[in-house]
Short mmCIF file of C-alpha atoms and ligand atoms in Angstrom, two decimals:
data_model
loop_
_atom_site.label_atom_id
_atom_site.label_comp_id
_atom_site.label_asym_id
_atom_site.label_seq_id
_atom_site.Cartn_x
_atom_site.Cartn_y
_atom_site.Cartn_z
CA MET A 176 -0.03 0.07 0.05
CA LEU A 177 1.41 3.42 -0.91
CA GLN A 178 1.80 5.37 2.47
CA ASP A 179 4.00 8.19 2.10
CA SER A 180 5.96 10.25 -0.46
CA TYR A 181 9.83 10.55 -0.71
CA ARG A 182 10.81 13.84 -2.15
CA ARG A 183 14.32 14.79 -3.37
CA THR A 184 16.10 17.65 -5.19
CA VAL A 185 18.80 16.67 -7.43
CA ASN A 186 21.43 19.20 -8.73
CA VAL A 187 22.50 18.23 -12.22
CA ALA A 188 25.59 19.76 -13.64
CA ASN A 189 27.04 19.45 -17.13
CA SER A 190 29.28 21.46 -19.48
CA LYS A 191 26.48 23.82 -20.39
CA GLY A 192 25.83 24.61 -16.68
CA GLY A 193 23.92 23.14 -13.75
CA HIS A 194 20.11 22.88 -13.25
CA SER A 195 17.91 21.20 -10.45
CA LEU A 196 15.75 18.23 -10.97
CA GLU A 197 13.03 17.50 -8.34
CA PHE A 198 11.55 14.09 -8.13
CA SER A 199 9.21 12.66 -5.62
CA GLN A 200 8.62 8.98 -5.14
CA HIS A 201 6.05 7.07 -3.25
CA VAL A 202 7.14 5.13 -0.28
CA VAL A 203 5.66 1.58 -0.20
CA ASP A 204 6.44 0.77 3.43
CA VAL A 205 7.56 2.52 6.64
CA VAL A 206 9.24 0.15 9.01
CA GLU A 207 9.91 1.12 12.64
CA SER A 208 13.07 -0.21 14.61
CA ASP A 209 15.40 0.80 17.35
CA VAL A 210 18.52 0.18 15.27
CA VAL A 211 19.21 0.17 11.53
CA VAL A 212 22.33 -1.12 10.36
CA VAL A 213 23.19 -0.32 6.86
CA GLY A 214 25.69 -2.64 5.27
CA GLY A 215 25.87 -6.32 5.86
CA GLY A 216 29.66 -6.89 5.60
CA PRO A 217 32.07 -8.22 8.46
CA ALA A 218 31.41 -4.90 10.50
CA GLY A 219 27.64 -4.79 9.91
CA ILE A 220 27.10 -8.50 10.72
CA CYS A 221 28.58 -8.01 14.05
CA ALA A 222 26.97 -4.74 14.73
CA ALA A 223 23.50 -6.16 14.01
CA VAL A 224 24.16 -9.25 16.11
CA GLU A 225 25.42 -7.40 19.03
CA ALA A 226 22.74 -4.70 19.01
CA ALA A 227 20.12 -7.61 18.93
CA ARG A 228 21.80 -9.30 21.91
CA ASN A 229 21.56 -6.13 23.85
CA GLY A 230 17.78 -6.06 23.43
CA ALA A 231 17.36 -3.76 20.39
CA ASP A 232 14.93 -4.51 17.31
CA VAL A 233 17.28 -4.48 14.66
CA VAL A 234 17.02 -4.22 10.81
CA LEU A 235 19.97 -4.87 8.52
CA VAL A 236 19.97 -3.51 5.11
CA GLU A 237 22.21 -5.09 2.59
CA GLN A 238 22.48 -4.56 -1.25
CA TYR A 239 23.20 -8.23 -2.05
CA GLY A 240 21.23 -11.44 -1.64
CA TYR A 241 23.78 -12.52 1.03
CA LEU A 242 25.79 -11.03 3.85
CA GLY A 243 29.54 -10.81 4.28
CA GLY A 244 30.69 -7.90 2.05
CA MET A 245 34.36 -8.07 0.97
CA ALA A 246 34.55 -11.46 2.63
CA THR A 247 32.19 -13.01 0.37
CA ALA A 248 31.15 -10.62 -2.47
CA GLY A 249 34.76 -9.71 -2.73
CA LEU A 250 36.31 -13.21 -2.05
CA VAL A 251 38.79 -11.53 0.33
CA GLY A 252 40.71 -13.74 2.56
CA PRO A 253 42.03 -14.96 4.83
CA PHE A 254 40.90 -13.04 7.95
CA MET A 255 44.17 -11.36 8.75
CA THR A 256 45.66 -11.97 12.18
CA SER A 257 43.38 -11.70 15.37
CA PHE A 258 46.48 -12.18 17.66
CA SER A 259 48.90 -9.87 19.31
CA ALA A 260 51.88 -8.44 17.61
CA ASP A 261 54.24 -11.24 19.18
CA GLY A 262 51.60 -13.90 18.34
CA SER A 263 51.27 -14.85 22.07
CA GLU A 264 47.58 -14.18 22.50
CA GLN A 265 44.34 -13.79 20.71
CA VAL A 266 43.15 -10.03 20.84
CA VAL A 267 39.95 -10.13 18.79
CA MET A 268 37.57 -12.60 20.29
CA GLY A 269 33.59 -12.00 20.75
CA ILE A 270 31.60 -12.51 17.60
CA PHE A 271 34.60 -12.87 15.27
CA GLU A 272 35.74 -15.96 17.33
CA GLU A 273 32.11 -17.29 17.41
CA ILE A 274 31.88 -17.08 13.68
CA VAL A 275 35.26 -18.82 13.14
CA GLN A 276 34.32 -21.75 15.57
CA ARG A 277 30.91 -22.10 13.75
CA MET A 278 32.78 -22.27 10.41
CA ILE A 279 35.24 -24.74 11.72
CA LYS A 280 32.34 -27.06 12.78
CA MET A 281 31.23 -26.98 9.09
CA ASP A 282 34.74 -27.78 7.78
CA GLY A 283 34.92 -24.14 6.54
CA ALA A 284 37.84 -22.69 8.37
CA ILE A 285 41.06 -23.42 10.23
CA HIS A 286 41.45 -21.73 13.65
CA PRO A 287 44.28 -19.07 13.53
CA ARG A 288 45.84 -20.50 16.90
CA GLY A 289 48.12 -22.92 15.07
CA LEU A 290 49.01 -21.06 11.94
CA PRO A 291 52.46 -19.42 11.82
CA ALA A 292 53.69 -16.58 9.69
CA GLY A 293 55.13 -17.65 6.51
CA SER A 294 52.65 -20.58 5.98
CA PRO A 295 50.88 -21.17 2.53
CA HIS A 296 47.83 -19.74 4.28
CA SER A 297 49.68 -16.40 4.69
CA GLY A 298 50.87 -16.40 1.14
CA PHE A 299 54.40 -17.34 2.61
CA PHE A 300 54.67 -13.67 3.86
CA VAL A 301 55.95 -13.21 7.20
CA GLU A 302 55.59 -9.69 8.67
CA GLY A 303 51.98 -9.11 10.03
CA HIS A 304 51.01 -12.50 8.48
CA HIS A 305 51.00 -14.73 11.66
CA ASN A 306 47.75 -16.42 12.89
CA VAL A 307 45.49 -15.79 9.77
CA THR A 308 42.20 -17.53 9.41
CA PRO A 309 41.62 -19.33 6.15
CA PHE A 310 37.82 -19.64 5.57
CA ASP A 311 35.17 -20.45 3.02
CA PRO A 312 33.08 -17.61 1.92
CA GLU A 313 30.14 -20.04 1.58
CA ALA A 314 30.40 -21.06 5.09
CA PHE A 315 30.54 -17.47 6.22
CA LYS A 316 27.30 -16.65 4.15
CA LEU A 317 25.46 -19.39 6.01
CA VAL A 318 26.78 -18.53 9.55
CA ALA A 319 25.91 -15.02 8.92
CA PHE A 320 22.26 -15.89 8.09
CA GLN A 321 22.16 -18.36 11.23
CA LEU A 322 23.15 -15.50 13.49
CA MET A 323 20.62 -13.15 12.10
CA GLU A 324 17.75 -15.79 12.57
CA GLU A 325 18.94 -16.71 16.05
CA THR A 326 19.09 -13.05 17.29
CA GLY A 327 15.94 -12.03 15.51
CA VAL A 328 17.50 -9.32 13.31
CA ARG A 329 15.12 -8.41 10.51
CA LEU A 330 17.01 -8.90 7.29
CA CYS A 331 16.30 -6.39 4.26
CA LEU A 332 18.35 -7.71 1.33
CA HIS A 333 18.47 -6.64 -2.16
CA SER A 334 18.03 -3.15 -0.82
CA PHE A 335 20.21 -0.26 -1.49
CA PHE A 336 20.64 2.79 0.63
CA VAL A 337 19.23 6.01 -0.93
CA ALA A 338 19.31 8.84 1.61
CA PRO A 339 19.10 9.45 5.38
CA LEU A 340 16.23 10.84 7.24
CA VAL A 341 17.96 13.94 9.01
CA GLU A 342 16.31 16.71 10.93
CA ASN A 343 18.46 19.45 12.56
CA GLY A 344 21.49 17.13 12.42
CA VAL A 345 19.71 14.15 14.10
CA VAL A 346 19.41 11.02 11.98
CA GLY A 347 16.04 9.14 12.24
CA GLY A 348 16.29 6.35 9.78
CA VAL A 349 17.07 5.77 5.97
CA VAL A 350 15.44 5.42 2.79
CA ILE A 351 16.18 2.46 0.76
CA VAL A 352 15.19 1.11 -2.59
CA GLY A 353 14.93 -2.40 -4.09
CA LYS A 354 12.48 -4.39 -6.06
CA SER A 355 9.54 -3.39 -3.92
CA GLY A 356 10.19 0.22 -4.40
CA PHE A 357 11.11 2.85 -2.00
CA GLN A 358 10.91 1.94 1.73
CA VAL A 359 11.59 4.14 4.84
CA ILE A 360 13.27 2.21 7.84
CA LYS A 361 13.14 4.43 10.93
CA GLY A 362 15.42 3.64 13.71
CA LYS A 363 16.50 5.54 16.95
CA VAL A 364 20.02 4.81 15.86
CA VAL A 365 21.50 4.19 12.51
CA VAL A 366 24.83 2.11 12.16
CA ASP A 367 26.56 2.99 8.76
CA CYS A 368 28.56 -0.17 7.87
CA THR A 369 28.70 0.51 4.22
CA GLY A 370 32.46 0.62 4.12
CA ASP A 371 32.30 3.76 2.21
CA ALA A 372 30.24 5.89 4.94
CA ASP A 373 27.50 6.25 2.42
CA VAL A 374 25.06 7.10 5.05
CA ALA A 375 27.18 9.58 6.86
CA ALA A 376 28.39 11.39 3.63
CA ALA A 377 24.70 11.99 2.73
CA ALA A 378 23.99 13.18 6.15
CA GLY A 379 26.60 15.80 5.72
CA VAL A 380 29.36 14.32 7.78
CA GLY A 381 32.82 15.61 6.68
CA PHE A 382 35.36 13.00 5.34
CA GLU A 383 38.74 12.55 3.59
CA MET A 384 39.19 10.53 0.67
CA GLY A 385 42.38 8.36 0.97
CA ARG A 386 45.53 10.17 1.79
CA SER A 387 46.17 13.76 1.78
CA ASP A 388 46.54 14.11 -1.87
CA GLY A 389 43.16 12.25 -2.33
CA LYS A 390 44.86 9.12 -3.66
CA MET A 391 43.51 5.94 -2.39
CA GLN A 392 44.87 2.30 -2.28
CA PRO A 393 44.37 0.35 -5.47
CA MET A 394 41.45 -1.85 -6.10
CA THR A 395 41.88 -5.71 -6.63
CA MET A 396 39.78 -8.31 -8.24
CA PHE A 397 40.18 -11.51 -6.22
CA PHE A 398 39.92 -14.93 -7.69
CA ARG A 399 40.25 -18.56 -6.77
CA VAL A 400 41.97 -21.44 -8.43
CA TYR A 401 41.98 -25.13 -7.73
CA ASN A 402 43.77 -28.21 -8.84
CA VAL A 403 47.07 -26.68 -7.69
CA ASP A 404 49.84 -29.15 -6.76
CA SER A 405 50.40 -27.51 -3.28
CA GLN A 406 53.39 -29.74 -2.44
CA LYS A 407 55.34 -28.51 -5.44
CA VAL A 408 54.62 -24.90 -4.53
CA TYR A 409 55.76 -25.49 -0.88
CA GLU A 410 58.98 -27.18 -2.13
CA TYR A 411 59.73 -24.17 -4.49
CA VAL A 412 59.30 -21.75 -1.46
CA GLU A 413 61.36 -23.83 0.93
CA ALA A 414 64.22 -24.01 -1.66
CA ASN A 415 63.91 -20.29 -2.59
CA PRO A 416 63.28 -18.30 0.48
CA GLU A 417 64.64 -15.11 -0.96
CA ASP A 418 62.13 -15.16 -3.86
CA GLU A 419 59.37 -13.48 -1.71
CA GLY A 420 56.01 -13.04 -3.64
CA PHE A 421 57.57 -14.94 -6.57
CA GLN A 422 59.10 -11.84 -7.75
CA SER A 423 61.82 -13.56 -10.00
CA PHE A 424 59.18 -15.07 -12.15
CA MET A 425 57.19 -11.76 -12.09
CA GLU A 426 60.23 -9.88 -13.47
CA ILE A 427 60.96 -12.41 -16.23
CA ALA A 428 57.22 -12.37 -17.39
CA ARG A 429 56.99 -8.53 -17.15
CA LYS A 430 59.98 -8.20 -19.51
CA LYS A 431 58.32 -10.36 -22.05
CA GLY A 432 55.06 -8.49 -21.75
CA GLU A 433 53.36 -11.33 -19.92
CA PHE A 434 52.70 -9.60 -16.53
CA PRO A 435 50.86 -6.30 -17.26
CA ILE A 436 50.06 -5.71 -13.68
CA GLU A 437 51.39 -2.77 -11.40
CA THR A 438 52.45 -4.75 -8.28
CA GLY A 439 55.72 -5.90 -6.58
CA LEU A 440 54.44 -9.12 -5.41
CA VAL A 441 52.51 -12.18 -6.44
CA GLY A 442 50.03 -12.87 -3.75
CA VAL A 443 48.72 -16.43 -3.54
CA TYR A 444 47.14 -17.67 -0.37
CA GLU A 445 46.19 -21.44 0.15
CA THR A 446 42.66 -21.75 1.46
CA HIS A 447 41.40 -24.30 4.04
CA ARG A 448 41.36 -26.85 1.35
CA LYS A 449 44.45 -28.29 0.00
CA GLY A 450 44.92 -27.34 -3.70
CA GLU A 451 42.70 -24.37 -3.54
CA TRP A 452 44.29 -20.97 -3.67
CA ARG A 453 42.94 -17.27 -3.55
CA VAL A 454 44.96 -14.94 -5.72
CA ASN A 455 45.25 -11.28 -4.64
CA THR A 456 47.55 -9.80 -7.27
CA SER A 457 45.65 -7.59 -9.70
CA ARG A 458 45.91 -3.91 -9.11
CA MET A 459 43.67 -1.11 -10.45
CA HIS A 460 45.01 2.35 -9.48
CA ASP A 461 43.66 5.88 -9.45
CA LEU A 462 40.13 4.71 -8.96
CA ASP A 463 37.42 6.06 -6.50
CA GLY A 464 35.29 3.26 -4.96
CA THR A 465 32.33 5.71 -4.50
CA SER A 466 32.06 6.66 -8.16
CA VAL A 467 29.97 4.43 -10.32
CA LYS A 468 32.28 5.30 -13.32
CA ASP A 469 35.32 4.10 -11.58
CA LEU A 470 33.75 1.06 -10.01
CA THR A 471 32.74 0.17 -13.42
CA LYS A 472 36.28 0.50 -14.80
CA GLY A 473 37.58 -1.38 -11.83
CA GLU A 474 35.20 -4.43 -12.54
CA VAL A 475 36.18 -4.42 -16.38
CA ASP A 476 39.99 -3.98 -16.00
CA GLY A 477 39.93 -6.29 -13.00
CA ARG A 478 38.65 -9.35 -15.05
CA HIS A 479 41.07 -8.54 -17.94
CA GLN A 480 43.93 -8.61 -15.24
CA VAL A 481 42.48 -11.92 -13.71
CA PHE A 482 43.01 -13.72 -17.01
CA ALA A 483 46.35 -12.22 -17.49
CA ILE A 484 47.49 -13.39 -14.00
CA PHE A 485 45.93 -16.90 -14.39
CA LYS A 486 47.88 -17.55 -17.50
CA PHE A 487 51.10 -16.19 -15.78
CA LEU A 488 50.56 -18.66 -12.90
CA ARG A 489 50.02 -21.51 -15.10
CA LYS A 490 53.00 -20.81 -17.14
CA TYR A 491 55.53 -19.83 -14.39
CA ILE A 492 54.67 -20.72 -10.93
CA PRO A 493 55.71 -24.27 -9.89
CA GLY A 494 52.69 -26.15 -8.69
CA PHE A 495 50.17 -23.95 -10.86
CA GLU A 496 50.71 -25.65 -14.13
CA ASN A 497 47.40 -27.43 -13.97
CA ALA A 498 45.38 -24.95 -11.95
CA GLN A 499 41.88 -24.36 -12.96
CA LEU A 500 39.89 -21.13 -12.46
CA MET A 501 37.23 -21.46 -9.76
CA ASP A 502 35.60 -18.11 -9.59
CA THR A 503 36.00 -14.36 -9.73
CA ALA A 504 34.76 -12.03 -7.09
CA ALA A 505 31.29 -10.68 -7.53
CA HIS A 506 32.33 -7.10 -6.32
CA VAL A 507 35.76 -5.65 -7.13
CA GLY A 508 37.82 -5.31 -3.93
CA VAL A 509 37.82 -1.51 -2.66
CA ARG A 510 40.53 -1.23 -0.14
CA GLU A 511 39.88 2.40 0.81
CA THR A 512 37.57 5.21 0.23
CA ARG A 513 36.07 7.70 2.90
CA HIS A 514 37.59 8.30 6.29
CA ILE A 515 34.85 10.19 8.21
CA HIS A 516 35.64 13.11 10.54
CA GLY A 517 35.02 11.47 14.02
CA ASP A 518 35.22 12.75 17.46
CA TYR A 519 38.82 11.40 17.39
CA THR A 520 41.11 10.41 14.45
CA LEU A 521 43.24 7.54 14.96
CA THR A 522 46.87 8.17 13.79
CA VAL A 523 49.77 5.95 12.93
CA GLU A 524 51.48 7.17 16.13
CA ASP A 525 48.67 5.93 18.16
CA LEU A 526 48.99 2.66 16.72
CA VAL A 527 52.72 2.13 16.62
CA GLU A 528 53.32 3.63 20.18
CA THR A 529 50.32 1.62 21.31
CA LYS A 530 48.54 4.67 22.99
CA PRO A 531 46.06 3.84 25.77
CA PHE A 532 42.49 5.17 25.47
CA ALA A 533 39.96 5.63 28.21
CA ASP A 534 37.21 4.78 25.70
CA ALA A 535 38.94 1.73 24.20
CA VAL A 536 36.39 -0.84 22.88
CA GLY A 537 38.77 -3.31 21.23
CA MET A 538 42.30 -4.09 20.57
CA TYR A 539 44.19 -5.03 17.42
CA ALA A 540 47.69 -5.50 16.16
CA TYR A 541 47.99 -5.83 12.41
CA PRO A 542 50.75 -3.43 10.95
CA VAL A 543 50.06 -0.53 8.73
CA ASP A 544 49.84 -2.05 5.29
CA ILE A 545 49.72 0.28 2.37
CA HIS A 546 49.78 -0.81 -1.07
CA ASP A 547 51.01 2.19 -3.06
CA PRO A 548 48.16 4.01 -4.48
CA SER A 549 50.18 4.96 -7.59
CA GLY A 550 52.80 2.37 -8.21
CA ARG A 551 54.28 -0.98 -7.26
CA GLY A 552 55.47 -0.28 -3.69
CA HIS A 553 54.22 -1.58 -0.42
CA ILE A 554 54.73 -0.15 3.03
CA LEU A 555 54.50 -2.15 6.16
CA ARG A 556 55.00 -0.85 9.63
CA SER A 557 54.56 -2.83 12.77
CA ILE A 558 53.99 -1.62 16.26
CA GLU A 559 56.91 -0.92 18.52
CA GLY A 560 56.35 -2.40 21.78
CA GLY A 561 53.18 -3.62 23.62
CA ILE A 562 51.26 -6.50 22.40
CA ALA A 563 48.53 -4.46 20.54
CA TYR A 564 47.04 -1.01 19.94
CA GLU A 565 43.66 0.18 21.27
CA LEU A 566 40.56 1.21 19.30
CA PRO A 567 38.84 4.24 20.78
CA TYR A 568 34.87 4.45 20.70
CA ARG A 569 35.18 8.12 19.49
CA ILE A 570 36.48 7.20 16.02
CA MET A 571 32.99 5.86 15.20
CA LEU A 572 31.16 8.99 16.20
CA PRO A 573 30.86 11.20 13.32
CA VAL A 574 31.28 15.05 14.00
CA GLY A 575 28.00 17.24 13.73
CA VAL A 576 25.43 14.60 13.57
CA GLU A 577 23.70 12.77 16.26
CA ASN A 578 22.19 9.09 16.35
CA LEU A 579 24.48 7.85 13.79
CA ILE A 580 27.38 5.65 14.34
CA VAL A 581 29.98 4.67 11.47
CA SER A 582 31.75 1.57 11.88
CA GLY A 583 34.02 -0.77 9.67
CA ARG A 584 36.45 0.38 7.14
CA SER A 585 35.44 4.15 7.01
CA VAL A 586 35.87 5.11 10.68
CA SER A 587 37.84 8.21 11.49
CA ALA A 588 41.43 7.48 11.04
CA THR A 589 44.30 8.74 8.76
CA HIS A 590 45.09 7.05 5.62
CA GLU A 591 47.93 5.44 7.40
CA ALA A 592 46.21 4.21 10.45
CA ALA A 593 43.19 3.06 8.37
CA ALA A 594 45.62 0.85 6.44
CA ALA A 595 46.06 -1.15 9.64
CA ILE A 596 42.45 -1.18 10.92
CA ARG A 597 40.65 -2.06 7.88
CA VAL A 598 41.26 -5.75 7.82
CA MET A 599 38.47 -8.04 8.73
CA PRO A 600 38.99 -9.10 12.45
CA CYS A 601 39.53 -5.46 13.35
CA VAL A 602 36.29 -4.24 11.66
CA MET A 603 34.52 -7.09 13.29
CA ALA A 604 35.61 -6.00 16.67
CA LEU A 605 34.53 -2.33 15.75
CA GLY A 606 31.23 -3.55 14.37
CA GLN A 607 30.36 -5.52 17.79
CA ALA A 608 31.26 -2.34 19.69
CA ALA A 609 29.07 -0.18 17.38
CA GLY A 610 26.13 -2.58 17.86
CA ALA A 611 26.40 -2.69 21.76
CA ALA A 612 26.74 1.21 21.57
CA ALA A 613 23.56 1.64 19.29
CA ALA A 614 21.47 -0.65 21.61
CA ILE A 615 22.46 1.24 24.88
CA ALA A 616 21.71 4.42 23.03
CA SER A 617 18.48 3.23 21.87
CA ALA A 618 17.21 1.87 25.11
CA ASN A 619 18.24 5.01 27.00
CA ASP A 620 16.96 7.46 24.45
CA VAL A 621 20.13 9.20 23.97
CA SER A 622 22.52 9.87 21.18
CA PRO A 623 25.36 7.30 20.84
CA ARG A 624 27.57 10.23 21.98
CA GLN A 625 25.93 10.51 25.42
CA ILE A 626 26.11 6.83 26.52
CA ASP A 627 28.02 5.79 29.58
CA VAL A 628 31.29 4.42 27.95
CA ARG A 629 32.19 2.25 31.05
CA GLN A 630 28.70 0.36 30.43
CA LEU A 631 29.51 -0.06 26.95
CA GLN A 632 32.79 -1.56 27.80
CA GLU A 633 31.20 -3.91 30.41
CA ARG A 634 28.47 -5.12 27.88
CA LEU A 635 31.25 -5.85 25.45
CA ILE A 636 33.41 -7.82 27.89
CA ALA A 637 30.22 -9.67 29.23
CA ASN A 638 29.67 -10.65 25.36
CA GLY A 639 33.12 -12.10 25.00
CA ALA A 640 34.85 -9.39 23.30
CA ARG A 641 38.45 -8.57 24.27
CA LEU A 642 39.34 -5.18 25.65
CA PRO A 643 42.60 -4.16 27.12
CA ASP A 644 43.32 -6.01 30.60
CA ARG A 645 42.88 -3.04 32.76
CA PHE A 646 39.08 -3.13 31.83
CA GLN A 647 38.58 -6.68 31.97
CA GLY A 648 37.85 -6.33 35.84
C1 LIG B 791 41.75 -6.17 -2.22
C2 LIG B 791 41.63 -6.40 -0.85
C3 LIG B 791 42.37 -7.24 -0.11
C4 LIG B 791 42.14 -7.38 1.23
N1 LIG B 791 42.90 -8.28 2.03
C5 LIG B 791 42.48 -8.71 3.27
C6 LIG B 791 42.87 -9.68 3.99
O1 LIG B 791 43.66 -10.40 3.34
N2 LIG B 791 42.65 -10.00 5.23
C7 LIG B 791 41.64 -9.24 5.85
O2 LIG B 791 41.38 -9.47 6.94
N3 LIG B 791 41.11 -8.12 5.24
C8 LIG B 791 41.46 -7.68 3.91
N4 LIG B 791 41.02 -6.76 3.40
C9 LIG B 791 40.19 -5.71 4.05
C10 LIG B 791 38.67 -6.04 4.32
O3 LIG B 791 38.29 -6.94 3.41
C11 LIG B 791 37.98 -4.95 4.19
O4 LIG B 791 38.45 -3.70 4.78
C12 LIG B 791 36.60 -5.23 5.26
O5 LIG B 791 35.91 -6.19 4.59
C13 LIG B 791 35.80 -3.99 5.46
O6 LIG B 791 34.65 -4.50 6.21
P1 LIG B 791 33.25 -3.53 6.32
O7 LIG B 791 32.23 -4.42 6.76
O8 LIG B 791 33.57 -2.31 6.96
O9 LIG B 791 33.00 -3.30 4.69
P2 LIG B 791 32.55 -4.22 3.39
O10 LIG B 791 33.30 -5.36 3.63
O11 LIG B 791 32.86 -3.55 2.41
O12 LIG B 791 31.12 -4.45 3.67
C14 LIG B 791 30.08 -3.32 3.27
C15 LIG B 791 28.83 -3.94 3.18
O13 LIG B 791 27.80 -2.94 2.87
C16 LIG B 791 27.06 -3.11 1.61
N5 LIG B 791 26.92 -1.83 1.07
C17 LIG B 791 27.76 -1.07 0.71
N6 LIG B 791 27.10 0.20 0.32
C18 LIG B 791 25.75 -0.06 0.42
C19 LIG B 791 24.56 0.59 0.10
N7 LIG B 791 24.56 1.87 -0.10
N8 LIG B 791 23.41 0.08 0.34
C20 LIG B 791 23.31 -1.32 0.82
N9 LIG B 791 24.43 -1.85 1.27
C21 LIG B 791 25.56 -1.47 1.02
C22 LIG B 791 28.06 -4.10 0.87
O14 LIG B 791 27.29 -4.79 -0.10
C23 LIG B 791 28.74 -4.91 1.93
O15 LIG B 791 28.02 -6.04 2.23
C24 LIG B 791 41.10 -6.45 1.94
C25 LIG B 791 40.37 -5.65 1.20
C26 LIG B 791 40.53 -5.62 -0.09
C27 LIG B 791 39.62 -4.62 -0.98
#
């Protein structure tokens, strides 16, 4: 039944000048909830589950027909480390660990505890690559749905975010569109887990794009291959430890015009199934993941690169001679877009010096990991002392807007700091914290900025999340 009308003014600019176009659209449904989570990637899944477990009525909006974001649609994996910098203890627990345990029961993952740096699951890389979690994207999709069913999260799949409902700087829900037409999902708190801060940007929150010159980390089209002779790969790497990332083959092929990819390393990661490998090697530079034009170019160029890389692997890399192409990602991998302006902006110094925060809601230890936005370089910078850095709650509170939390990849952090905290175990810890905060704010009818942070920390600990020891009580 048609209930309401959604009205919008669009400013259209072209070479002949600009003009405004107003369109109005009937809204087919208005749904009420406590917490609306937009984006069902690793952060959004954890935010929705945690908010529901803390008593909130939750709606989760996702553009695809399944959850997981980059972990499923992007075929990204493994989960990078969930352990301390020295590998001695696990620092991301909570819903992350629960998901891993559930996938293990389905033969869909290997627990990170026993996996050393330099293993085939780490692409044979060492720095920052200890205790990774190889997993099956199909297992992740099912576990994510099971969690939604068990916690009563109302799923709204195949639905794209269109606009926030904002009045006097207070967000009260979102407009979404899908096959049914336009819908309004009202919520006391909205959690933006789109990875690109789509809701925050549309609500007028300020942000930075990538680093200070606006350049962002390159996109990558992941793909998987099977029928690899893994034993032969291991033997080559063991006999040639200096040939990190199979650079020698890459250089030979590049000279012959058989490796047209701007990267310094060949990234191949064995999955939880022997003989099956993920390939993280294509690089599409100077593209903006919030631009339809650039996303389109990334998808097209990415698939061209996949076939060039596949041919290269079969011709040059020992063990890949009979590899078969298994699949390519449904969505090109976007490493970086918007970093919102938040109440606190995390810096690289905060990470490497392991600065303590009174409002810490999680810990992490992956190094700063920057794939050069314009070339083949790669920067890795690890923490200098301490076992892990701390993640302050304020990086998720967008300046100038109430009742909105931004979690996941687009929290308030510099380009360098974001390059460390963007990986999946970390965004899952951030997502869980965002969900608990949203539920507390909604239950108390206050903005997330006004909640008692100590209560938030206690809830997270009670629900299995790992916070710095001084909060554990
Ligand atoms: C090439 C590449 C390699 C990487 N390698 C690793 C790795 O090896 N290990 C690791 O741990 N991490 C890795 N990462 C990082 C990690 O995958 C991401 O940073 C992480 O997935 C971010 O999680 P998120 O939930 O914030 O966003 P996403 O995973 O991007 O999820 C966002 C979700 O929101 C949905 N969405 C977005 N916009 C809208 C909208 N407007 N309306 C409705 N739904 C929307 C999307 O469909 C998606 O489901 C890599 C990333 C890339 C791109």
